[in-house]
Structures are given as C-alpha cells and as structure tokens.
Coordinates of C-alpha atoms and ligand atoms in Angstrom, one line a residue:
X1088 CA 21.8 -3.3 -18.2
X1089 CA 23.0 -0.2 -16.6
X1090 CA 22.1 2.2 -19.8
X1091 CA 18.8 0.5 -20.7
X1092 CA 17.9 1.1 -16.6
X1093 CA 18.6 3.6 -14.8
X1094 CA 16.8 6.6 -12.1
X1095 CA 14.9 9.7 -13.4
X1096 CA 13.8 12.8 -11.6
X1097 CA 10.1 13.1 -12.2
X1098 CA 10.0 16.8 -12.6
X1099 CA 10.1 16.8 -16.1
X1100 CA 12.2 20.8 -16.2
X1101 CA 14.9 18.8 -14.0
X1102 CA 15.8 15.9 -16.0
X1103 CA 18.4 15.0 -13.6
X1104 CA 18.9 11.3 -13.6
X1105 CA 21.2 8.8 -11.6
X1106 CA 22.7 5.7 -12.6
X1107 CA 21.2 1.8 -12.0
X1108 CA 23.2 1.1 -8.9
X1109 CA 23.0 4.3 -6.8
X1110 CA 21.0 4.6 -3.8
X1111 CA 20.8 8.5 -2.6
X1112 CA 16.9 8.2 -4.0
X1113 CA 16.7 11.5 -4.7
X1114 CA 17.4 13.8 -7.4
X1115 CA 21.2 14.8 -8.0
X1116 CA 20.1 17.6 -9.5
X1117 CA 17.3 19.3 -8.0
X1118 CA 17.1 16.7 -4.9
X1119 CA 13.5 15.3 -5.5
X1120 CA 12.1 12.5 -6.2
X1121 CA 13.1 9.7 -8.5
X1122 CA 11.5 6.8 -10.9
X1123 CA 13.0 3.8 -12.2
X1124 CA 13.2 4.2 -15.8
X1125 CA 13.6 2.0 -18.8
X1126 CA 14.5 2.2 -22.3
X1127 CA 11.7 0.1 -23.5
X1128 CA 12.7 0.4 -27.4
X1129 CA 15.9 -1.7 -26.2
X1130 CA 14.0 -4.0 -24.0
X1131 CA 12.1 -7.2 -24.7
X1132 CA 8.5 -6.7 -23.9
X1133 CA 5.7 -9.0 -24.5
X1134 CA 3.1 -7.8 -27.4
X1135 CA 0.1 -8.8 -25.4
X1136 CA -0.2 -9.4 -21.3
X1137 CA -1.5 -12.7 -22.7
X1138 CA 1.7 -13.5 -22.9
X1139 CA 1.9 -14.0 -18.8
X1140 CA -0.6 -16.6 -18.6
X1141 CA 2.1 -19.1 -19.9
X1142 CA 4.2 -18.5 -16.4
X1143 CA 1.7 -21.4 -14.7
X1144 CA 3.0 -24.0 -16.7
X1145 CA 6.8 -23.2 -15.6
X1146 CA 6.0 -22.3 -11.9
X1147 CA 8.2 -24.9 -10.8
X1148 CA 11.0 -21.8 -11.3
X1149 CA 10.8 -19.5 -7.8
X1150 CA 10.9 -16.7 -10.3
X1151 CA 7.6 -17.4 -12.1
X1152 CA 5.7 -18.8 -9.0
X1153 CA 6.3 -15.5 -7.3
X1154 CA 3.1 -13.2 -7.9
X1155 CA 5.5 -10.2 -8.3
X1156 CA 8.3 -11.6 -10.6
X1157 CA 6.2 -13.6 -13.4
X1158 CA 5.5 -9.7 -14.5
X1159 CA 9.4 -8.8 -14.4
X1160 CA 9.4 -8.4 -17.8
X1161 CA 7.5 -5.2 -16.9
X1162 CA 10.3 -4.0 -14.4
X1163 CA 13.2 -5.5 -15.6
X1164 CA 15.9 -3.4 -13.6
X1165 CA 17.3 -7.0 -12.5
X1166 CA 19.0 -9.9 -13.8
X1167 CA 17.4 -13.1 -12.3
X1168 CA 20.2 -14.4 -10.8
X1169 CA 20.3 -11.4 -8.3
X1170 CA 16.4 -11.8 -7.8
X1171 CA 15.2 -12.4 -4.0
X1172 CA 11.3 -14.2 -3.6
X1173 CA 10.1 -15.6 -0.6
X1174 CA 6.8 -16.7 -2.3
X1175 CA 5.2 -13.0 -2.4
X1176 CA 2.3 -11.9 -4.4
X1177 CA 0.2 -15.5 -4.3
X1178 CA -2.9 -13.2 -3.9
X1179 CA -6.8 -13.2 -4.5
X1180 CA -9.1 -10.9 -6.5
X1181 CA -12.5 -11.8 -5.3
X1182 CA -15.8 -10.6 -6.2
X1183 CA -17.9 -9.6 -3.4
X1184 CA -21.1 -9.3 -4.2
X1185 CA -22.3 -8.5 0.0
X1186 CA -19.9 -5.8 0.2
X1187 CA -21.0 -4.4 -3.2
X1188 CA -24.4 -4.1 -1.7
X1189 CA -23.0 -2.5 1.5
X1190 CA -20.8 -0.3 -0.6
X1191 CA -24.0 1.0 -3.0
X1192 CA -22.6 -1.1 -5.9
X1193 CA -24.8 -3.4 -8.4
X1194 CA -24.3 -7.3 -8.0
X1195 CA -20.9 -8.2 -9.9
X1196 CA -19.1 -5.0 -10.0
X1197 CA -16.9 -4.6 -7.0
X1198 CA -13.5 -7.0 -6.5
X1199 CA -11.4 -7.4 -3.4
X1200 CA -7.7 -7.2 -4.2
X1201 CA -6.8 -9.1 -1.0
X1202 CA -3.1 -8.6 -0.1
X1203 CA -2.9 -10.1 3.2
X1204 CA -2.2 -13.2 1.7
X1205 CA 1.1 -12.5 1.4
X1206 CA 3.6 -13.6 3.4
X1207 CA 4.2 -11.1 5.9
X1208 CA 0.0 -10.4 5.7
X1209 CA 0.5 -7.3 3.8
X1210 CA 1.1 -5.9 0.4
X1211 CA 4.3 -4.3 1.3
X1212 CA 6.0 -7.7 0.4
X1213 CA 5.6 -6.8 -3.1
X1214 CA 7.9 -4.1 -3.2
X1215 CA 10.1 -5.6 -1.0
X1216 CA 11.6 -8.2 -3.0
X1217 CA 12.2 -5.7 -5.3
X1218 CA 13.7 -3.3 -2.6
X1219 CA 15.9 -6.8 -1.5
X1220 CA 17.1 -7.4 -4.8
X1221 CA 18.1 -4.2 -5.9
X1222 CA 20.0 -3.8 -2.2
X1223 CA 21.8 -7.3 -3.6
X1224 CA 22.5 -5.5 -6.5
X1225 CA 24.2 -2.8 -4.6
X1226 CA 26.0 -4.8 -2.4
X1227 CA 24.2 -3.9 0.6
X1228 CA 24.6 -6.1 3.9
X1229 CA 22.1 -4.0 6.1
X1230 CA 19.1 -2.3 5.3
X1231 CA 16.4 0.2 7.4
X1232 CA 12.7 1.5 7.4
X1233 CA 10.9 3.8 9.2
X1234 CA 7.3 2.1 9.7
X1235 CA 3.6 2.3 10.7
X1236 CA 4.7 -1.5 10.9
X1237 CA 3.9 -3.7 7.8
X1238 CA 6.8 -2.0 6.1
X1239 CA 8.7 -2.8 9.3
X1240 CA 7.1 -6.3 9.4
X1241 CA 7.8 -7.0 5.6
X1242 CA 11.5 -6.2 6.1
X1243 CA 12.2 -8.4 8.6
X1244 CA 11.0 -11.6 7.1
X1245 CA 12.8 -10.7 3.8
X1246 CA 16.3 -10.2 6.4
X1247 CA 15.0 -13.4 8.3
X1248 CA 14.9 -15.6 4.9
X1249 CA 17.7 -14.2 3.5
X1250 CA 20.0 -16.1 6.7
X1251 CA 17.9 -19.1 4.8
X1252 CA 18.9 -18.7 1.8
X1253 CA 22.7 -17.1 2.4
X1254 CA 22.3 -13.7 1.4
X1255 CA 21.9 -12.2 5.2
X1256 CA 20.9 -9.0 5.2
X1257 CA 20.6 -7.1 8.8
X1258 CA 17.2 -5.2 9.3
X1259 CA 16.6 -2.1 11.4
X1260 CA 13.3 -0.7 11.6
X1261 CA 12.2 2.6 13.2
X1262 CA 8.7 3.0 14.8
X1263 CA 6.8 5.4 16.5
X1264 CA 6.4 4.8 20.1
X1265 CA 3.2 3.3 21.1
X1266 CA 1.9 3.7 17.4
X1267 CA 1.9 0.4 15.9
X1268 CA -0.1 -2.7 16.2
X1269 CA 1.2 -5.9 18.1
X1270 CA 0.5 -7.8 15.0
X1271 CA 3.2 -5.9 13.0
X1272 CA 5.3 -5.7 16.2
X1273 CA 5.1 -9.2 17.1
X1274 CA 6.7 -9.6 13.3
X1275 CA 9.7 -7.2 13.8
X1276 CA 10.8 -9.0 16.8
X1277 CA 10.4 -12.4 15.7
X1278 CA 12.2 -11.8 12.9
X1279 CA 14.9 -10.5 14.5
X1280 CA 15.1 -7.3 13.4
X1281 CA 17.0 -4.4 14.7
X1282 CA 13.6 -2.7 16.4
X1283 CA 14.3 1.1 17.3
X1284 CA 11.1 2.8 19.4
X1285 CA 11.8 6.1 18.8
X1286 CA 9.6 8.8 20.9
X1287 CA 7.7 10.2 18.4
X1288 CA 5.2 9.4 15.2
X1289 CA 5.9 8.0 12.4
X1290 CA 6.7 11.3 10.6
X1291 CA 9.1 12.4 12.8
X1292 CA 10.9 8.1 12.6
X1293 CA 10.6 8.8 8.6
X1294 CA 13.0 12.1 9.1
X1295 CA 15.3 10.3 11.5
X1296 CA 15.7 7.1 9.0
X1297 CA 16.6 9.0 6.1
X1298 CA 19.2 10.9 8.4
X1299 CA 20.9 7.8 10.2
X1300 CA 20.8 6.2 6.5
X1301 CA 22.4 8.3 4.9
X1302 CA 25.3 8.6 8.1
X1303 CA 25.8 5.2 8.1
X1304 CA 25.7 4.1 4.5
X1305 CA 22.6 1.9 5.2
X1306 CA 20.0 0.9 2.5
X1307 CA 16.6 2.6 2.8
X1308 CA 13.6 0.8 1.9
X1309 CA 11.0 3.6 2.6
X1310 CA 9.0 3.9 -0.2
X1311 CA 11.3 6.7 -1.4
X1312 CA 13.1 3.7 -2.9
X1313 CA 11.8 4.1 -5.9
X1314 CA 12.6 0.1 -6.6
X1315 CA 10.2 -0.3 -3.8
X1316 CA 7.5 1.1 -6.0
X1317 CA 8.2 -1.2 -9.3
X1318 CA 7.2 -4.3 -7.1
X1319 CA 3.8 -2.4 -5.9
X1320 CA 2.8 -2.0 -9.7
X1321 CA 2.3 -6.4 -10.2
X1322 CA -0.6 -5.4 -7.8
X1323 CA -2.3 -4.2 -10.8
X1324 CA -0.9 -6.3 -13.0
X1325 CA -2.4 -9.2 -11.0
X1326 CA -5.7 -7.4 -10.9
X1327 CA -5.8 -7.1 -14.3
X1328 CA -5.0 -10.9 -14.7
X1329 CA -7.7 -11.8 -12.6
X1330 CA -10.0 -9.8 -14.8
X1331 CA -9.2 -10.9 -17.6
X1332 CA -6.8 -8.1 -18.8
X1333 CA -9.9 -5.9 -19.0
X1334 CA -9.4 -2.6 -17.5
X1335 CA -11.7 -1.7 -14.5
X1336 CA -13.4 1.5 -14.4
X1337 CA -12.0 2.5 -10.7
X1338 CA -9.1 1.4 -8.3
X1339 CA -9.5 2.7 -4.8
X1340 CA -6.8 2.5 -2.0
X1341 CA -5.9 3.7 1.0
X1342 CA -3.3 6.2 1.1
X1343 CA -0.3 6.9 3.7
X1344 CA 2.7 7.6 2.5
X1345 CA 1.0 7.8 -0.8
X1346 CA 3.8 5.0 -2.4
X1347 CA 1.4 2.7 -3.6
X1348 CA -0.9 4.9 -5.4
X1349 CA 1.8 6.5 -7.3
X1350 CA 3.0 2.9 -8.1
X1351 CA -0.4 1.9 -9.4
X1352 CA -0.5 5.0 -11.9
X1353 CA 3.2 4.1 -13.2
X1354 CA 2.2 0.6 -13.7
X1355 CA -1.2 1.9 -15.7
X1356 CA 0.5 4.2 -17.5
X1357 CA 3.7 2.1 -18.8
X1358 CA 1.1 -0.3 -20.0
X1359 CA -0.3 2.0 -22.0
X1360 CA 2.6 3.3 -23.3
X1361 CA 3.6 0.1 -24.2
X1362 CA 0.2 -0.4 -26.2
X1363 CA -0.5 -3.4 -23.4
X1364 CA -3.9 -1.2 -22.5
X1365 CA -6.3 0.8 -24.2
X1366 CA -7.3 3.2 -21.4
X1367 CA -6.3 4.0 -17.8
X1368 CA -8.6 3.6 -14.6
X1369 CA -9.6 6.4 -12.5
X1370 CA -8.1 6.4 -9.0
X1371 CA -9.4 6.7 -5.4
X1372 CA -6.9 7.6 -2.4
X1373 CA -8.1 7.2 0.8
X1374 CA -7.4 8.6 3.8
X1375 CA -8.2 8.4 7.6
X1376 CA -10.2 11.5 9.0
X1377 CA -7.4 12.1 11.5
X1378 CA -4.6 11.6 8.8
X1379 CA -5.9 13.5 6.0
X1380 CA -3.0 16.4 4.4
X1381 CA -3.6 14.3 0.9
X1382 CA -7.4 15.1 1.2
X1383 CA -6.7 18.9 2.0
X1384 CA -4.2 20.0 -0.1
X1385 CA -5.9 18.1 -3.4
X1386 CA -9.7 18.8 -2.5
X1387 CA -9.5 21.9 -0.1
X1388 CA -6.7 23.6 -1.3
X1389 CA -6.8 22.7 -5.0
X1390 CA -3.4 21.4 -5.4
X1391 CA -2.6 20.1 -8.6
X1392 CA 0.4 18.1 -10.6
X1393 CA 0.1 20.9 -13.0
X1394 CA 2.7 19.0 -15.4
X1395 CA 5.5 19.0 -11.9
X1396 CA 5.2 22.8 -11.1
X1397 CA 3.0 22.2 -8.4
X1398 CA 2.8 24.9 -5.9
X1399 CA 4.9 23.8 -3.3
X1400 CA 4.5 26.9 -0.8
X1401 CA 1.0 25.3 -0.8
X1402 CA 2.6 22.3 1.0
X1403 CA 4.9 24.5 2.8
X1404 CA 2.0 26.6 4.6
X1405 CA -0.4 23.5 5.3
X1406 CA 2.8 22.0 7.0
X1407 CA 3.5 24.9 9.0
X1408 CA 0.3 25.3 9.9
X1409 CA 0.1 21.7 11.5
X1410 CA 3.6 22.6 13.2
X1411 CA 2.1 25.6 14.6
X1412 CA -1.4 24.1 16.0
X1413 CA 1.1 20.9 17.0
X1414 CA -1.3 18.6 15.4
X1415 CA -0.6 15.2 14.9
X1416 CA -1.8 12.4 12.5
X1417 CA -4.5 10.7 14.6
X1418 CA -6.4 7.4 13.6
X1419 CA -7.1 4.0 14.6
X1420 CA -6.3 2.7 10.9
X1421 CA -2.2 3.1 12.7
X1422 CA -0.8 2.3 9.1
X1423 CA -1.7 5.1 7.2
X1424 CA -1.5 7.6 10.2
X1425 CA 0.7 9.3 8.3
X1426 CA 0.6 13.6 8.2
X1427 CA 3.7 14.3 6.1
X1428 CA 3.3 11.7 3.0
X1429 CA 6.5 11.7 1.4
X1430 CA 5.6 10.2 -1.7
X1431 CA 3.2 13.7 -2.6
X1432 CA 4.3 14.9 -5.9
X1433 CA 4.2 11.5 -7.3
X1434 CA 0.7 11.1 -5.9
X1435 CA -0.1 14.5 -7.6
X1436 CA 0.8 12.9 -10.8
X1437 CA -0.9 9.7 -10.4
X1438 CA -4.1 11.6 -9.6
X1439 CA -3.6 13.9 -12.7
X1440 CA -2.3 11.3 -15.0
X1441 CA -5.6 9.0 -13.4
X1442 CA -8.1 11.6 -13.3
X1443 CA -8.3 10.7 -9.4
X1444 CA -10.3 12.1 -6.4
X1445 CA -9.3 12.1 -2.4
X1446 CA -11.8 11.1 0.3
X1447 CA -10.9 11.2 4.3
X1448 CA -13.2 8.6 6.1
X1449 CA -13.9 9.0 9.9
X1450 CA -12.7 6.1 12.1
X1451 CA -16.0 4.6 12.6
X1452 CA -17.0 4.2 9.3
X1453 CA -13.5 2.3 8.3
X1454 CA -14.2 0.2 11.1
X1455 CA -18.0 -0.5 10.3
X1456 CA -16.6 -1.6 6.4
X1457 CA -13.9 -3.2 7.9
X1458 CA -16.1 -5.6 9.7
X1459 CA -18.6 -5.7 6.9
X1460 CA -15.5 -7.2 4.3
X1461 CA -14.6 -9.6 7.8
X1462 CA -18.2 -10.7 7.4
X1463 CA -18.2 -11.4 3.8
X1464 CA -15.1 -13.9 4.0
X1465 CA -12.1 -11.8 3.7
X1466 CA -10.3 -10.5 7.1
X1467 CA -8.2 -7.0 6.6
X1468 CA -6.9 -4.7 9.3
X1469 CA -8.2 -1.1 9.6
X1470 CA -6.5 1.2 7.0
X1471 CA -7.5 -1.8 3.9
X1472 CA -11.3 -1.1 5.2
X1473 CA -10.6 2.6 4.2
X1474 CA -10.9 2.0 0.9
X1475 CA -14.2 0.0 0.7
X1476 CA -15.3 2.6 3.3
X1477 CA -14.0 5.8 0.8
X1478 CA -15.9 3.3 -2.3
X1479 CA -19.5 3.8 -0.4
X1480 CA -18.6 8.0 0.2
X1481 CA -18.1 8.2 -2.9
X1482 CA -20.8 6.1 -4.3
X1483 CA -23.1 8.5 -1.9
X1484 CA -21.8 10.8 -3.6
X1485 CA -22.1 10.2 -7.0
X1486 CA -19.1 10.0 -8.2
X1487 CA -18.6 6.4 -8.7
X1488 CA -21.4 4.6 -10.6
X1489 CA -23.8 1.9 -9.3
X1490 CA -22.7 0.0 -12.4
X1491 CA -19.6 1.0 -12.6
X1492 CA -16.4 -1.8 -11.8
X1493 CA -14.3 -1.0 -9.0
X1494 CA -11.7 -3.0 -7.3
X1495 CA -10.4 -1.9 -3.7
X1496 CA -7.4 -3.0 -2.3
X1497 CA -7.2 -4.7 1.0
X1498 CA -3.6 -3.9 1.8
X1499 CA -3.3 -6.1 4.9
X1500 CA -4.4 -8.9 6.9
X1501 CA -7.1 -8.9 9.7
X1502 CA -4.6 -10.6 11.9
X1503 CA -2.0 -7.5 12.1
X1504 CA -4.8 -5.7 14.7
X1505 CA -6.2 -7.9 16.7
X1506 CA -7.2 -5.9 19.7
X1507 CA -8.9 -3.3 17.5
X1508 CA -11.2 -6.1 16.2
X1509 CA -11.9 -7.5 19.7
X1510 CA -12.7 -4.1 21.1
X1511 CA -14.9 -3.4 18.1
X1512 CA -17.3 -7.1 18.9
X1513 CA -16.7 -6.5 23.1
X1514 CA -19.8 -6.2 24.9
X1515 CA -17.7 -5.0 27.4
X1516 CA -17.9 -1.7 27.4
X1517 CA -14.7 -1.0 29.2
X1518 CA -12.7 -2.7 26.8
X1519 CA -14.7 -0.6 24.4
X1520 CA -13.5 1.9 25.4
X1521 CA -10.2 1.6 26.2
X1522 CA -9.4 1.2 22.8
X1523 CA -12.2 2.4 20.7
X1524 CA -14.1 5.2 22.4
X1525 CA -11.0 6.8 23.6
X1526 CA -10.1 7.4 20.1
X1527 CA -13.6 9.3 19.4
X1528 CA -15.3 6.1 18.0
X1529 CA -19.1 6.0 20.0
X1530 CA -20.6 3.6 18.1
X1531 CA -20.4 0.8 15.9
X1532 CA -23.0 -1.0 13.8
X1533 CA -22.0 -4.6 13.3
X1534 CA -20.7 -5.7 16.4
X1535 CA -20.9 -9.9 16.6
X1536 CA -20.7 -9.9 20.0
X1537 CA -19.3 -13.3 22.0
X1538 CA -22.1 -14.7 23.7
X1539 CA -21.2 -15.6 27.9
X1540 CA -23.1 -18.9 28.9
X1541 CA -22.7 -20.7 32.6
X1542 CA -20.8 -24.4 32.1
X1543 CA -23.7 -26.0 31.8
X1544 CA -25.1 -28.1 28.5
X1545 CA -29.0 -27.0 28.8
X1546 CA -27.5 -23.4 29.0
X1547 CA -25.0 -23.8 25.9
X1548 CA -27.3 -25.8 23.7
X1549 CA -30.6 -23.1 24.4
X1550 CA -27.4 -20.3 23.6
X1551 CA -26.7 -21.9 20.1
X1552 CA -30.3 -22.7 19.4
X1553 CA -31.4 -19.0 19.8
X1554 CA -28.5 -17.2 18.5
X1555 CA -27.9 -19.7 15.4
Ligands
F0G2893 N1 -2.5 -0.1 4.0 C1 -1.7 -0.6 4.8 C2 -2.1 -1.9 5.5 C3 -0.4 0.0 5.0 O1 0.4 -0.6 5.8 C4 -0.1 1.1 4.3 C5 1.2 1.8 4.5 C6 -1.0 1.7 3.5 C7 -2.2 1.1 3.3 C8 -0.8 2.9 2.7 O2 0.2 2.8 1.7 O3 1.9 4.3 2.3 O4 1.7 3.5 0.0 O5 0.1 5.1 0.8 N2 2.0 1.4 5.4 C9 3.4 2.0 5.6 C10 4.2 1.1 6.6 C11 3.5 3.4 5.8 O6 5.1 1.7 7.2 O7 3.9 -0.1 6.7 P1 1.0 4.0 1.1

C-alpha cells in the first residue's frame, strides 16, 4: 500500500512528500502542510457512486454500516483489518422547508447536513476514525488534541471504546481555560481522558499541543492530521447520497480551524477527477464576528491561493497586528473561536478551487438561526447555526439564489451548549445576562420563554389553554 498511498505537500513548487506511516504532518521539505495522496490509476475505484448504494444490503459488516467507511474506497489509505468504527457517520440530510423561508430560500432548496447525530454529537467523529486507524497503523498507544471541545470530546470516546474493543489508546486533550462548553467538557471527563486546562485560548493550546507532541512522541489528531481530513470528506459524500448523487449548487459551513472546508473541496475535487462528478459546488465559510481572520484576509485583504504562492507576509502582518492590539478570538459560537486557523492555505485552495466566498456573522444573528433550525426539528449548538445564519447574509446579499440548492452543515448537536440555549429562552433577565448580554448580545428574536404557574390545576390548565 505504502507506494500507492502516501503524504504530499500541497504547495505544488515543493513537491516534498512523506511516506504512508509517518506522522510529523508537515512538509519535510519546505515544512507546510500535507495531503493524503493516492495513486488512483493503481487503485480500485468504482465507475459510478452508484456503486455505494449496494453497502445497505451488507451492513451487517461494521465497515459498511459506518457512514464514513462504506465510502473507503474513496480514501483507501487503510487496510480493513486495521480500521477503527464506533458506528460514526449514521447521519441525516433533511430538507427544511421553514428554515429555507427564514433563510430567503424558495420551498425545497435548502438541506440540513445534521452531524450531531453522531456519536460524540458532532462531526468531528468522522475524521476521527480515520485519525484512530491511521494512529493503529503507526503503532501509536497515546494520542492528543488541542480543542474548542468536540475535537476533544470526539477523541475521547474513540480512546474510551478502544479499552472495548482491545486496542486502548490513552487520550490527552488540551483546552482553553474557561472556553469550552460543559457539554463537550462533560465528554472529556467521562471518557476518561487525559484533560489539560491550560491558561490561555485555544490558539495558544493549538501551539502548546504541537510542541508537547512532538517532545513526547505522541500522535496529534488536530486537524493538521491530514488523515483527519480524509474522514471529513464522506460528509459530502453522504450529502451527495442523500441527493441523489446530484451535485448541489452551494455548501455552506462554519469555519474554525478551517479543516473541514478544505476537506469538503478535496472530496469534490477527487470526484471529479475521478470522473465520479460533473461539476464542483461553490463554498461558503463561515465565521463568527468575533473570530473572523478567514473573513479579513480573503474579503478585506484580498488574499488569494494564487496556485500556492499566496502572500504569506499578508498573514504575517494581520497576525501581528492582532498580537500588537492583544486581541483575542471572541464569540459565543466557543467552537470555532478560533483567530489563528491552522488549516489556511488549504482553505485558500478550497475557496479558489470552489469559487468560495467568506462571511463573519455577529453573535446574535447565529443565535437567532440557531433557534430558528431548534424550531424546525433539528437541535445544533452555536457555531452549526453560523452557517444557516452566513446562508440568509448572503442570500441578502445576492449572492446565493432564491432558487438556488444549498445544503448547510450543522456540525454539532444542540445538547453540547446547554446554558447558551437556556440563557437565550430565560425571561430572567439576569441569567440573560450573565451569559448572553455580557458577551454583547442585547436582543434576541425567538425566545420560547418557560411559562411560571402557582401549583394549582385552574392556574396550569388556563396557562396551557392560552399559550397552546
Ligand atoms: N462546528 C463545530 C461544532 C466545531 O466544533 C468546529 C470545530 C467547527 C464547526 C469548525 O470546523 O475547524 O474544520 O473549521 N471545532 C474544533 C474543535 C476546532 O476543537 O472541536 P473547522
């Protein structure tokens, strides 16, 4: 497998490569970042993505059942026998005709790609597995994440089965302090991972993870790990599934570390090359107001792929400039408060090769979508409801189409932030505020606000008569 397989520097001067097994993740030559890559003229690939529909019938084998690893004909960097599922990827594209309407869309054209029906509630479990088996591959016994907290949460149910299923693998997860949600927290620890509260953000537990990984020999699963990535792409390929292997005419996602958008654009693009698709989708990032360098540097400051020589003192100076003002990332939407997005150059690329846009989305608004998409049937946390949020900008806008068909992502589950969602339907103004307000949020427009009635049946049953 190793010289069908291997790791490739995606700045196409470089061509620096690395070999199946090795896990530096970046370049040996030039010391960026890497892609898996595949010599698909040696490979077996199907002729049509028909050719998945027969999984169903043998879903009694883990390896089909699992939404990710039916597709691992289109990553196929690993034998099975080495392959690691805990179920992942069993996930929904619904049409949503209420939040089309709230979005600016025409009946039948938006879909909800709703990941929190994984099962850590997020979509990071897709590129775990894929992270897990390649560490198996590797030999790797412990493995670590800096995290917002669904990467954090994710790795520590993939450790915690392993000790199931004999392959233990220790986790240790890096966080900011006081930055992420008790849903993802409440994950780490039950799990039994290795939790280290650093004091700091989640930029600054990013920089320390790569350091202490690379001192101790311990396997990263940031989405550096360019494995990582080849698990986000059955995302799309499940999206396409779900539609019918048509091709929609937008994906929009929230972007943090930007991993998952570059992941989409690989998976598009190999499918094209492979003559599996016809055309590409246009992409939507999204980002947070208060967490927004992807939005500056590719709308403000015009930074551009430009076929890899993109103009890194561009990067440099907007950094700087953040050092110098001491400016944090800043959002409620804690997963994708994010400043220093490590994945950017192959974000660059996805939007170039995608003919993508950025928008940055003020906290209310995300949280106004957010409860919008809760009220239409599907719970997400904060930084999915970005990207339906970013959908009705840039419907506003113009730039997507009434009638054109989009699908957003809703990365996680509505259960990972719990006392954001309370605080947004309080009457109480204090707990408003405590949360909400102190972050800059003033208002919100859909509040469903819990209704207090003395214990007494007239008073309950005249409640429920004039409320419902
Ligand atoms: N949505 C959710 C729910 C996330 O947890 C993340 C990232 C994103 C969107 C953005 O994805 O990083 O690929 O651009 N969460 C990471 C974490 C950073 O640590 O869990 P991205």
């Amino acid at each position: 497998m190793a010289d069908l397989v291997f790791q490739k520097c995606i700045d196409p001067r470089c061509g620096g490569t690395a070999n199946l097994t090795d896990t530096a993740f970046r370049c040996p030559k030039c010391g960026g970042l890497l892609d898996v890559a595949y010599d698909w003229n040696r490979l077996p690939v199907p002729k049509s993505l028909k050719h998945f529909e027969g999984k169903w019938a043998s879903r009694h084998n883990p390896l089909d059942f699992s939404g990710v690893w039916r597709f691992r004909e289109l990553f196929p960097f690993a034998p099975d026998s080495a392959i690691v599922t805990i179920g992942e990827g069993q996930t929904l594209c619904q049409r949503s005709d209420a939040v089309a309407a709230y979005a600016g869309l025409n009946t039948g054209k938006l879909f909800l790609q709703y990941e929190g029906l994984n099962p850590s509630g997020s979509f990071k479990d897709n590129g775990m597995c894929a992270a897990f088996t390649h560490a198996r591959m590797t030999g790797a016994t412990r493995a670590a994440c800096a995290s917002t907290g669904n990467t954090s949460a994710s790795l520590a149910i993939y450790c915690a089965a392993g000790v199931t299923s004999g392959t233990p693998m220790c986790g240790v997860i890096f966080i900011g302090s006081g930055k992420i949600s008790y849903g993802k927290l409440s994950q780490a620890l039950e799990h039994g991972a290795l939790t280290i509260q650093i004091q700091g953000d989640f930029d600054d537990a990013l920089r320390r993870v790569q350091e202490v990984s690379r001192q101790l020999g311990i396997y990263l699963v940031n989405s550096v790990n360019p494995f990582r990535l080849e698990g986000q792409k059955t995302i799309m390929f499940r999206v396409l599934e779900a539609l019918r292997w048509e091709v929609p005419d937008w994906i929009v996602v929230p972007g943090g570390n930007l991993g998952n958008v570059s992941s989409f654009a690989k998976a598009f693009s190999e499918l094209a090359e492979l003559g599996l698709i016809s055309r590409l989708p246009r992409l939507a990032v999204i980002n947070a107001a208060g967490a927004d360098t992807f939005y500056q540097l590719h709308e403000k400051h015009g930074l551009r792929w430009n076929g890899g020589q993109f103009d890194k003192a561009k990067i440099d100076n907007y950094y700087a400039a953040l050092d110098a003002s001491h400016r944090h990332a800043d959002t409620l939407a804690s997963a994708i408060e994010i400043n220093r997005p490590v994945n950017l150059p192959k974000a660059l690329r996805a939007l170039d090769r995608c003919n993508g846009v950025v928008r940055a989305i003020p906290d209310a608004e995300i949280l106004d979508a957010k409860a919008k998409i809760g009220a239409g049937g599907l719970g997400c946390e904060p930084a999915s409801a970005a990207s339906v949020a970013g959908l009705r900008q840039l419907v506003r806008e113009g730039i997507i189409g009434k009638d054109e068909r989009v699908v957003c992502v809703l990365t996680g589950h509505v259960l990972k932030d719990p006392d954001e969602t309370v605080a947004y339907h309080s009457a109480d103004q204090a707990t408003f505020d405590a949360k909400l307000g102190k972050r800059g949020v003033k208002s919100v427009s859909f509040a469903n606000r819990a209704v207090p009635v003395p214990n007494d049946l007239d008073a309950i049953v005249k409640a429920i008569e004039q409320n419902a």
